[in-house]
C-alpha cells in the first residue's frame, strides 16, 4: 500500500501496509534510524516522535494514521545537533548509553513548546520515557537550562521591541 507521509517538512512516499507501525516505516523504509525501538509496547518511549507537535510512541502507532499529519523525528530538530535541547544534552552530559535519548529529547521539545517554563512536576509528568541509566536528574536540569535560555531570549526580544 502506498502512503504519503510528511516527515520533517518533506513529503515521503512509502510502500507499506496500513498497519505497519510508524517506527518501522521510519527506520526500515526510510532509513531514519534516530528513532529507536525499545519495548514495542509504547511503554519505554525510545520511539517517541511528534505528530502535529505532540509526543507519540511510534512503535504502536500505525503509519497510515499519521497520513496528513506533520511528523517530526529527532533528525528533524536539526541536521547538525544545533537544536537547543541537543546542545543542553551535550553540555549537561545527559546521555550515558544514549539509547533512549532521542525519544527523551522529542518529548522534552514537545513539553517546552506547550510549557516554556516547566516545573519539576511538569517535567516528571511529561517525560515518561524510561532511561536504564537513570539520567533523570540531568534530563530535568537540561530542560530547565533550555527553558531559562528561551526565557532570556524572549525577554531580550521584548526589550528590543519596546
C-alpha positions as a Python dict, from the first residue, in 0.01 Angstrom:
ca = {
    (1, 'X'): (0, 0, 0),
    (2, 'X'): (132, 343, -87),
    (3, 'X'): (136, 602, 191),
    (4, 'X'): (223, 968, 170),
    (5, 'X'): (373, 1095, 494),
    (6, 'X'): (501, 1443, 576),
    (7, 'X'): (819, 1384, 773),
    (8, 'X'): (1038, 1671, 892),
    (9, 'X'): (867, 1901, 643),
    (10, 'X'): (913, 1675, 340),
    (11, 'X'): (652, 1455, 179),
    (12, 'X'): (768, 1096, 155),
    (13, 'X'): (611, 816, -47),
    (14, 'X'): (628, 482, 131),
    (15, 'X'): (514, 138, 21),
    (16, 'X'): (400, -18, 348),
    (17, 'X'): (98, -197, 487),
    (18, 'X'): (-150, 37, 658),
    (19, 'X'): (-99, -126, 998),
    (20, 'X'): (281, -108, 986),
    (21, 'X'): (396, 84, 1294),
    (22, 'X'): (530, 428, 1212),
    (23, 'X'): (858, 333, 1383),
    (24, 'X'): (930, 63, 1123),
    (25, 'X'): (833, 287, 834),
    (26, 'X'): (1080, 547, 961),
    (27, 'X'): (1361, 302, 1031),
    (28, 'X'): (1320, 26, 773),
    (29, 'X'): (1154, 202, 480),
    (30, 'X'): (1318, 544, 509),
    (31, 'X'): (1647, 467, 685),
    (32, 'X'): (1580, 719, 962),
    (33, 'X'): (1744, 536, 1250),
    (34, 'X'): (1744, 815, 1509),
    (35, 'X'): (1410, 690, 1639),
    (36, 'X'): (1483, 376, 1842),
    (37, 'X'): (1299, 53, 1910),
    (38, 'X'): (1281, -23, 2280),
    (39, 'X'): (992, -227, 2413),
    (40, 'X'): (744, -240, 2125),
    (41, 'X'): (462, -177, 2375),
    (42, 'X'): (460, 206, 2380),
    (43, 'X'): (591, 200, 2736),
    (44, 'X'): (958, 298, 2725),
    (45, 'X'): (948, 600, 2492),
    (46, 'X'): (1264, 526, 2292),
    (47, 'X'): (1048, 551, 1980),
    (48, 'X'): (895, 892, 2062),
    (49, 'X'): (833, 1122, 1766),
    (50, 'X'): (599, 1418, 1735),
    (51, 'X'): (274, 1418, 1542),
    (52, 'X'): (146, 1772, 1492),
    (53, 'X'): (375, 1872, 1778),
    (54, 'X'): (253, 1614, 2030),
    (55, 'X'): (478, 1331, 2150),
    (56, 'X'): (367, 988, 2028),
    (57, 'X'): (516, 642, 2077),
    (58, 'X'): (572, 538, 1716),
    (59, 'X'): (616, 165, 1785),
    (60, 'X'): (242, 122, 1830),
    (61, 'X'): (110, 398, 1603),
    (62, 'X'): (2, 279, 1257),
    (63, 'X'): (179, 466, 981),
    (64, 'X'): (-148, 506, 792),
    (65, 'X'): (-293, 702, 1087),
    (66, 'X'): (-7, 952, 1052),
    (67, 'X'): (-102, 1039, 692),
    (68, 'X'): (-192, 1408, 675),
    (69, 'X'): (-9, 1487, 999),
    (70, 'X'): (322, 1667, 1047),
    (71, 'X'): (568, 1406, 1169),
    (72, 'X'): (885, 1529, 1337),
    (73, 'X'): (1168, 1293, 1423),
    (74, 'X'): (1495, 1358, 1602),
    (75, 'X'): (1651, 1413, 1259),
    (76, 'X'): (1403, 1697, 1206),
    (77, 'X'): (1516, 1900, 1506),
    (78, 'X'): (1848, 1984, 1339),
    (79, 'X'): (2085, 1827, 1093),
    (80, 'X'): (2393, 1925, 1292),
    (81, 'X'): (2294, 1880, 1661),
    (82, 'X'): (2248, 2257, 1698),
    (83, 'X'): (1898, 2240, 1847),
    (84, 'X'): (1900, 2393, 2198),
    (85, 'X'): (1794, 2064, 2359),
    (86, 'X'): (2067, 1871, 2181),
    (87, 'X'): (2319, 2133, 2290),
    (88, 'X'): (2195, 2121, 2651),
    (89, 'X'): (2204, 1740, 2649),
    (90, 'X'): (2570, 1754, 2549),
    (91, 'X'): (2661, 2039, 2786),
    (92, 'X'): (2496, 1866, 3082),
    (93, 'X'): (2637, 1521, 2991),
    (94, 'X'): (2287, 1376, 2993),
    (95, 'X'): (2341, 1057, 2792),
    (96, 'X'): (2526, 757, 2922),
    (97, 'X'): (2443, 476, 2683),
    (98, 'X'): (2228, 725, 2487),
    (99, 'X'): (1979, 474, 2351),
    (100, 'X'): (1669, 641, 2496),
    (101, 'X'): (1784, 998, 2444),
    (102, 'X'): (1632, 1076, 2104),
    (103, 'X'): (1290, 986, 2244),
    (104, 'X'): (1359, 1192, 2558),
    (105, 'X'): (1460, 1493, 2350),
    (106, 'X'): (1147, 1465, 2136),
    (107, 'X'): (929, 1452, 2449),
    (108, 'X'): (1120, 1744, 2603),
    (109, 'X'): (1081, 1952, 2285),
    (110, 'X'): (704, 1895, 2287),
    (111, 'X'): (693, 1989, 2657),
    (112, 'X'): (881, 2315, 2605),
    (113, 'X'): (654, 2410, 2317),
    (114, 'X'): (347, 2367, 2539),
    (115, 'X'): (506, 2491, 2866),
    (116, 'X'): (806, 2715, 2802),
    (117, 'X'): (894, 2732, 3173),
    (118, 'X'): (806, 2388, 3315),
    (119, 'X'): (828, 2299, 3681),
    (120, 'X'): (988, 1977, 3802),
    (121, 'X'): (637, 1832, 3833),
    (122, 'X'): (559, 1933, 3472),
    (123, 'X'): (878, 1762, 3355),
    (124, 'X'): (807, 1449, 3556),
    (125, 'X'): (454, 1430, 3413),
    (126, 'X'): (563, 1488, 3052),
    (127, 'X'): (885, 1288, 3037),
    (128, 'X'): (764, 936, 3099),
    (129, 'X'): (1038, 782, 2888),
    (130, 'X'): (1242, 512, 3058),
    (131, 'X'): (1617, 553, 3093),
    (132, 'X'): (1801, 241, 3206),
    (133, 'X'): (2100, 453, 3305),
    (134, 'X'): (1892, 673, 3537),
    (135, 'X'): (1992, 1010, 3396),
    (136, 'X'): (1664, 1173, 3502),
    (137, 'X'): (1823, 1446, 3718),
    (138, 'X'): (2041, 1556, 3425),
    (139, 'X'): (1742, 1538, 3187),
    (140, 'X'): (1550, 1768, 3420),
    (141, 'X'): (1849, 2004, 3454),
    (142, 'X'): (1894, 2019, 3076),
    (143, 'X'): (1526, 2101, 3023),
    (144, 'X'): (1544, 2378, 3284),
    (145, 'X'): (1859, 2510, 3115),
    (146, 'X'): (1685, 2535, 2778),
    (147, 'X'): (1375, 2689, 2937),
    (148, 'X'): (1591, 2957, 3103),
    (149, 'X'): (1771, 3023, 2775),
    (150, 'X'): (1442, 3058, 2589),
    (151, 'X'): (1310, 3294, 2857),
    (152, 'X'): (1624, 3508, 2832),
    (153, 'X'): (1587, 3527, 2452),
    (154, 'X'): (1219, 3617, 2484),
    (155, 'X'): (1299, 3891, 2736),
    (156, 'X'): (1570, 4031, 2507),
    (157, 'X'): (1332, 4033, 2210),
    (158, 'X'): (1064, 4205, 2416),
    (159, 'X'): (1308, 4476, 2529),
    (160, 'X'): (1423, 4518, 2167),
    (161, 'X'): (1066, 4583, 2051),
    (162, 'X'): (996, 4840, 2326),
}
